[in-house]
Amino acid sequence: RQGVLPFPSFWASTRPFNTPLGPYLTKYTLTVLMILAPPAGDAFNFVTDLQVFPSAFFSVLMAVGLYVVRYRRKRLGLTRKDAQFWAWDVVVVFNIFVNLYLLVMPWYPPEKGQGDVSFWYGTYIVTGIGM
């Protein structure tokens, strides 16, 4: 809507169903491509494993950022009742621990030194960090 992406009318349009059809169509196309394009075996396993590490990293940053925002709002004297949306602390902390687990556990080698691919089990971790 701010014109950052090319074709902003496509990305920001909510016609005809009052939903952003452009982003939904993009996500649908990428999902179908992900299901049909990679051959079964190592390529598919690698690509599906690849999304775990960056996603967990982003989720940890987002949850920690939530606490930063809460801290700053508290310093300004705003209460949680002033917020339009809020989450329980126990849920946010649980989310942080789950995603930290997803960040740490892939570094431990699997039994027999081989994961679900025929090459080094940590390739998707290093690729995810590189991304």
Coordinates of N, CA and C in Angstrom, one line a residue:
R1 N 0.8 -1.2 0.0 CA 0.0 0.0 0.0 C 0.9 1.3 0.0
Q2 N 2.1 1.1 0.5 CA 3.0 2.3 0.5 C 3.8 2.4 -0.8
G3 N 3.6 1.5 -1.7 CA 4.3 1.5 -3.0 C 5.8 1.0 -2.9
V4 N 6.1 0.2 -1.9 CA 7.5 -0.3 -1.8 C 7.7 -1.4 -2.8
L5 N 6.7 -2.3 -3.0 CA 6.8 -3.4 -3.9 C 6.3 -2.9 -5.3
P6 N 6.8 -3.5 -6.4 CA 6.2 -3.2 -7.7 C 4.8 -3.6 -7.8
F7 N 4.0 -3.0 -8.6 CA 2.5 -3.3 -8.7 C 1.8 -3.2 -7.4
P8 N 1.8 -2.1 -6.7 CA 1.2 -2.0 -5.4 C -0.3 -2.2 -5.5
S9 N -1.0 -1.9 -6.6 CA -2.4 -2.1 -6.7 C -2.7 -3.6 -6.6
F10 N -1.8 -4.5 -7.2 CA -2.0 -5.9 -7.1 C -1.9 -6.4 -5.7
W11 N -0.8 -6.0 -5.0 CA -0.5 -6.5 -3.6 C -1.5 -6.0 -2.6
A12 N -2.0 -4.8 -2.7 CA -2.9 -4.2 -1.7 C -4.4 -4.3 -2.0
S13 N -4.7 -4.8 -3.2 CA -6.1 -4.9 -3.6 C -6.8 -6.0 -2.7
T14 N -8.1 -5.6 -2.3 CA -8.9 -6.5 -1.5 C -10.1 -6.9 -2.2
R15 N -10.1 -6.7 -3.5 CA -11.3 -7.1 -4.4 C -11.1 -8.5 -4.9
P16 N -12.0 -9.3 -5.2 CA -13.5 -9.1 -5.0 C -14.0 -9.7 -3.7
F17 N -13.2 -10.3 -2.9 CA -13.7 -11.0 -1.7 C -13.3 -10.3 -0.4
N18 N -12.9 -9.1 -0.5 CA -12.4 -8.3 0.7 C -11.2 -9.0 1.4
T19 N -10.4 -9.7 0.6 CA -9.2 -10.3 1.1 C -8.0 -9.9 0.2
P20 N -6.8 -9.9 0.6 CA -5.7 -9.6 -0.2 C -5.4 -10.7 -1.2
L21 N -6.0 -10.8 -2.3 CA -5.9 -11.9 -3.2 C -4.5 -12.1 -3.8
G22 N -3.8 -11.0 -4.0 CA -2.4 -11.1 -4.6 C -1.5 -11.9 -3.7
P23 N -1.4 -11.6 -2.4 CA -0.5 -12.4 -1.5 C -1.0 -13.8 -1.3
Y24 N -2.3 -14.0 -1.3 CA -2.8 -15.4 -1.2 C -2.5 -16.2 -2.4
L25 N -2.6 -15.6 -3.6 CA -2.3 -16.3 -4.8 C -0.8 -16.6 -4.9
T26 N 0.1 -15.7 -4.4 CA 1.5 -15.9 -4.4 C 1.8 -17.1 -3.5
K27 N 1.3 -17.1 -2.3 CA 1.5 -18.2 -1.3 C 1.0 -19.5 -1.8
Y28 N -0.2 -19.5 -2.4 CA -0.7 -20.7 -3.0 C 0.2 -21.3 -4.1
T29 N 0.7 -20.4 -5.0 CA 1.5 -20.8 -6.1 C 2.9 -21.4 -5.5
L30 N 3.4 -20.7 -4.6 CA 4.7 -21.2 -4.0 C 4.5 -22.6 -3.3
T31 N 3.3 -22.8 -2.6 CA 3.1 -24.0 -2.0 C 2.9 -25.1 -3.0
V32 N 2.1 -24.9 -4.0 CA 2.0 -25.9 -5.1 C 3.3 -26.3 -5.7
L33 N 4.1 -25.2 -6.0 CA 5.4 -25.4 -6.6 C 6.3 -26.3 -5.6
M34 N 6.2 -26.0 -4.3 CA 7.0 -26.8 -3.4 C 6.6 -28.2 -3.3
I35 N 5.3 -28.5 -3.5 CA 4.8 -29.9 -3.4 C 5.2 -30.6 -4.7
L36 N 5.1 -30.0 -5.8 CA 5.3 -30.7 -7.1 C 6.7 -30.6 -7.7
A37 N 7.4 -29.6 -7.5 CA 8.7 -29.4 -8.2 C 9.9 -30.3 -7.7
P38 N 10.2 -30.3 -6.4 CA 11.4 -31.1 -6.0 C 11.1 -32.6 -6.1
P39 N 12.1 -33.3 -6.6 CA 11.9 -34.7 -6.7 C 11.9 -35.3 -5.3
A40 N 11.3 -36.5 -5.1 CA 11.2 -37.1 -3.8 C 12.6 -37.5 -3.4
G41 N 12.8 -37.5 -2.1 CA 14.1 -37.9 -1.6 C 14.9 -36.7 -1.0
D42 N 16.2 -36.7 -1.3 CA 17.1 -35.7 -0.6 C 16.6 -34.2 -0.9
A43 N 16.3 -33.9 -2.2 CA 15.9 -32.5 -2.5 C 14.7 -32.1 -1.7
F44 N 13.7 -32.9 -1.7 CA 12.5 -32.5 -1.0 C 12.7 -32.4 0.5
N45 N 13.4 -33.4 1.1 CA 13.8 -33.3 2.5 C 14.6 -32.1 2.9
F46 N 15.6 -31.8 2.0 CA 16.4 -30.6 2.3 C 15.6 -29.3 2.3
V47 N 14.7 -29.2 1.3 CA 13.9 -27.9 1.2 C 12.9 -27.8 2.3
T48 N 12.3 -28.9 2.7 CA 11.4 -28.8 3.8 C 12.1 -28.6 5.2
D49 N 13.3 -29.2 5.3 CA 14.1 -28.9 6.6 C 14.6 -27.5 6.6
L50 N 14.8 -26.9 5.4 CA 15.4 -25.6 5.3 C 14.6 -24.5 6.0
Q51 N 13.3 -24.7 5.9 CA 12.4 -23.6 6.5 C 12.4 -23.6 8.0
V52 N 12.8 -24.7 8.7 CA 12.7 -24.7 10.1 C 13.6 -23.7 10.8
F53 N 14.9 -23.7 10.4 CA 15.9 -22.9 11.1 C 15.6 -21.4 11.0
P54 N 15.4 -20.8 9.8 CA 15.1 -19.4 9.8 C 13.8 -19.0 10.4
S55 N 12.8 -19.9 10.3 CA 11.5 -19.6 10.9 C 11.6 -19.6 12.4
A56 N 12.3 -20.5 13.0 CA 12.5 -20.5 14.5 C 13.3 -19.3 14.9
F57 N 14.3 -18.9 14.2 CA 15.1 -17.7 14.5 C 14.2 -16.5 14.5
F58 N 13.4 -16.3 13.5 CA 12.5 -15.2 13.4 C 11.5 -15.2 14.5
S59 N 11.0 -16.4 14.9 CA 10.0 -16.5 16.0 C 10.6 -16.1 17.3
V60 N 11.9 -16.5 17.6 CA 12.5 -16.0 18.8 C 12.7 -14.5 18.8
L61 N 13.2 -14.0 17.7 CA 13.3 -12.5 17.7 C 12.0 -11.8 17.9
M62 N 11.0 -12.3 17.3 CA 9.7 -11.7 17.4 C 9.2 -11.7 18.9
A63 N 9.3 -12.9 19.5 CA 8.9 -13.0 20.9 C 9.7 -12.1 21.8
V64 N 11.0 -12.0 21.6 CA 11.9 -11.2 22.4 C 11.5 -9.7 22.1
G65 N 11.2 -9.4 20.9 CA 10.7 -8.0 20.5 C 9.4 -7.7 21.2
L66 N 8.6 -8.6 21.4 CA 7.3 -8.4 22.1 C 7.6 -8.0 23.6
Y67 N 8.6 -8.6 24.2 CA 9.0 -8.2 25.5 C 9.6 -6.8 25.6
V68 N 10.4 -6.5 24.5 CA 11.0 -5.1 24.4 C 9.8 -4.1 24.3
V69 N 8.9 -4.4 23.5 CA 7.7 -3.4 23.3 C 7.0 -3.3 24.7
R70 N 6.7 -4.4 25.3 CA 6.0 -4.4 26.6 C 6.8 -3.6 27.6
Y71 N 8.1 -3.7 27.7 CA 9.0 -3.0 28.6 C 8.9 -1.5 28.3
R72 N 8.9 -1.1 27.0 CA 8.9 0.3 26.7 C 7.5 0.9 27.0
R73 N 6.4 0.1 26.7 CA 5.1 0.6 27.0 C 4.9 0.8 28.5
K74 N 5.5 -0.1 29.3 CA 5.4 0.0 30.8 C 6.1 1.2 31.3
R75 N 7.3 1.6 30.6 CA 8.0 2.8 31.0 C 7.2 4.0 30.7
L76 N 6.4 3.9 29.6 CA 5.6 5.1 29.3 C 4.3 5.2 30.1
G77 N 4.1 4.2 30.9 CA 2.9 4.2 31.8 C 1.6 3.7 31.1
L78 N 1.8 2.9 30.0 CA 0.7 2.3 29.4 C 0.4 0.9 29.9
T79 N -0.8 0.6 30.1 CA -1.1 -0.8 30.6 C -1.5 -1.7 29.5
R80 N -1.6 -3.0 29.8 CA -1.9 -4.0 28.8 C -3.4 -3.8 28.3
K81 N -4.2 -3.2 29.2 CA -5.6 -3.0 28.8 C -5.7 -1.9 27.7
D82 N -4.6 -1.1 27.5 CA -4.6 -0.1 26.5 C -4.3 -0.7 25.1
A83 N -3.7 -1.9 25.1 CA -3.3 -2.6 23.9 C -4.5 -3.2 23.2
Q84 N -4.5 -3.2 21.8 CA -5.6 -3.9 21.1 C -5.4 -5.4 21.2
F85 N -4.2 -5.9 21.3 CA -4.0 -7.3 21.3 C -2.9 -7.6 22.3
W86 N -3.1 -8.7 23.1 CA -2.1 -9.0 24.0 C -2.0 -10.6 24.2
A87 N -0.9 -11.1 24.6 CA -0.7 -12.5 24.8 C -0.2 -12.7 26.2
W88 N -0.6 -13.9 26.8 CA -0.1 -14.2 28.1 C 1.4 -14.4 28.1
D89 N 2.0 -14.0 29.3 CA 3.4 -14.2 29.4 C 3.8 -15.7 29.3
V90 N 3.1 -16.6 29.8 CA 3.5 -18.0 29.8 C 3.5 -18.5 28.4
V91 N 2.6 -18.0 27.5 CA 2.5 -18.5 26.1 C 3.8 -17.9 25.4
V92 N 4.1 -16.7 25.6 CA 5.3 -16.1 25.0 C 6.6 -16.8 25.4
V93 N 6.7 -17.0 26.7 CA 7.9 -17.7 27.2 C 7.9 -19.2 26.6
F94 N 6.8 -19.8 26.6 CA 6.8 -21.2 26.0 C 7.2 -21.1 24.5
N95 N 6.7 -20.1 23.8 CA 7.1 -20.0 22.4 C 8.6 -19.8 22.3
I96 N 9.2 -19.0 23.1 CA 10.6 -18.7 23.1 C 11.4 -20.1 23.3
F97 N 11.0 -20.8 24.3 CA 11.7 -22.1 24.6 C 11.5 -23.1 23.5
V98 N 10.3 -23.2 22.9 CA 10.2 -24.1 21.8 C 11.0 -23.8 20.6
N99 N 11.1 -22.5 20.3 CA 11.9 -22.1 19.2 C 13.4 -22.1 19.5
L100 N 13.8 -21.9 20.7 CA 15.2 -22.1 21.1 C 15.6 -23.6 20.9
Y101 N 14.7 -24.4 21.3 CA 14.9 -25.9 21.1 C 15.1 -26.2 19.6
L102 N 14.3 -25.6 18.8 CA 14.4 -25.8 17.3 C 15.7 -25.2 16.8
L103 N 16.3 -24.2 17.5 CA 17.5 -23.7 17.0 C 18.7 -24.5 17.5
V104 N 18.6 -25.1 18.7 CA 19.8 -25.8 19.2 C 19.8 -27.3 18.8
M105 N 18.7 -28.0 18.8 CA 18.7 -29.4 18.6 C 19.2 -29.9 17.2
P106 N 19.0 -29.1 16.1 CA 19.6 -29.6 14.9 C 21.1 -29.7 14.9
W107 N 21.8 -29.1 15.8 CA 23.3 -29.2 15.8 C 23.7 -30.5 16.4
Y108 N 22.9 -31.2 17.1 CA 23.3 -32.5 17.7 C 23.2 -33.5 16.6
P109 N 24.2 -34.3 16.4 CA 24.2 -35.3 15.3 C 23.2 -36.4 15.5
P110 N 22.5 -36.8 14.5 CA 21.5 -37.9 14.7 C 22.3 -39.3 14.9
E111 N 21.5 -40.3 15.3 CA 22.1 -41.6 15.4 C 22.7 -42.1 14.1
K112 N 23.8 -42.8 14.2 CA 24.5 -43.3 13.0 C 25.0 -42.2 12.1
G113 N 25.0 -40.9 12.6 CA 25.6 -39.8 11.9 C 24.9 -39.4 10.6
Q114 N 23.7 -39.9 10.4 CA 22.9 -39.6 9.2 C 21.5 -39.2 9.5
G115 N 21.0 -38.1 8.9 CA 19.7 -37.7 9.1 C 18.8 -38.2 8.0
D116 N 17.8 -37.4 7.6 CA 16.9 -37.9 6.5 C 17.4 -37.6 5.1
V117 N 18.7 -37.2 5.0 CA 19.3 -37.0 3.7 C 20.6 -37.8 3.6
S118 N 21.1 -37.9 2.4 CA 22.3 -38.8 2.2 C 23.6 -38.0 2.4
F119 N 23.5 -36.6 2.5 CA 24.7 -35.8 2.7 C 24.7 -35.3 4.2
W120 N 25.6 -34.4 4.5 CA 25.8 -34.0 5.9 C 24.5 -33.5 6.5
Y121 N 24.1 -33.9 7.6 CA 22.8 -33.6 8.2 C 22.6 -32.1 8.5
G122 N 23.7 -31.4 8.7 CA 23.6 -30.0 9.1 C 23.7 -29.0 7.9
T123 N 23.6 -29.5 6.7 CA 23.6 -28.6 5.5 C 22.5 -27.6 5.5
Y124 N 21.3 -28.1 5.9 CA 20.2 -27.1 5.9 C 20.3 -26.0 7.0
I125 N 21.0 -26.4 8.1 CA 21.3 -25.4 9.2 C 22.2 -24.3 8.6
V126 N 23.3 -24.7 8.0 CA 24.3 -23.7 7.5 C 23.6 -22.9 6.4
T127 N 22.8 -23.5 5.6 CA 22.2 -22.8 4.5 C 21.1 -21.8 5.1
G128 N 20.4 -22.2 6.1 CA 19.5 -21.3 6.8 C 20.1 -20.1 7.4
I129 N 21.3 -20.3 8.0 CA 22.1 -19.2 8.6 C 22.5 -18.3 7.5
G130 N 23.0 -18.9 6.4 CA 23.4 -18.1 5.3 C 22.3 -17.2 4.7
M131 N 21.1 -17.7 4.8 CA 19.9 -17.0 4.3 C 19.7 -15.8 5.2

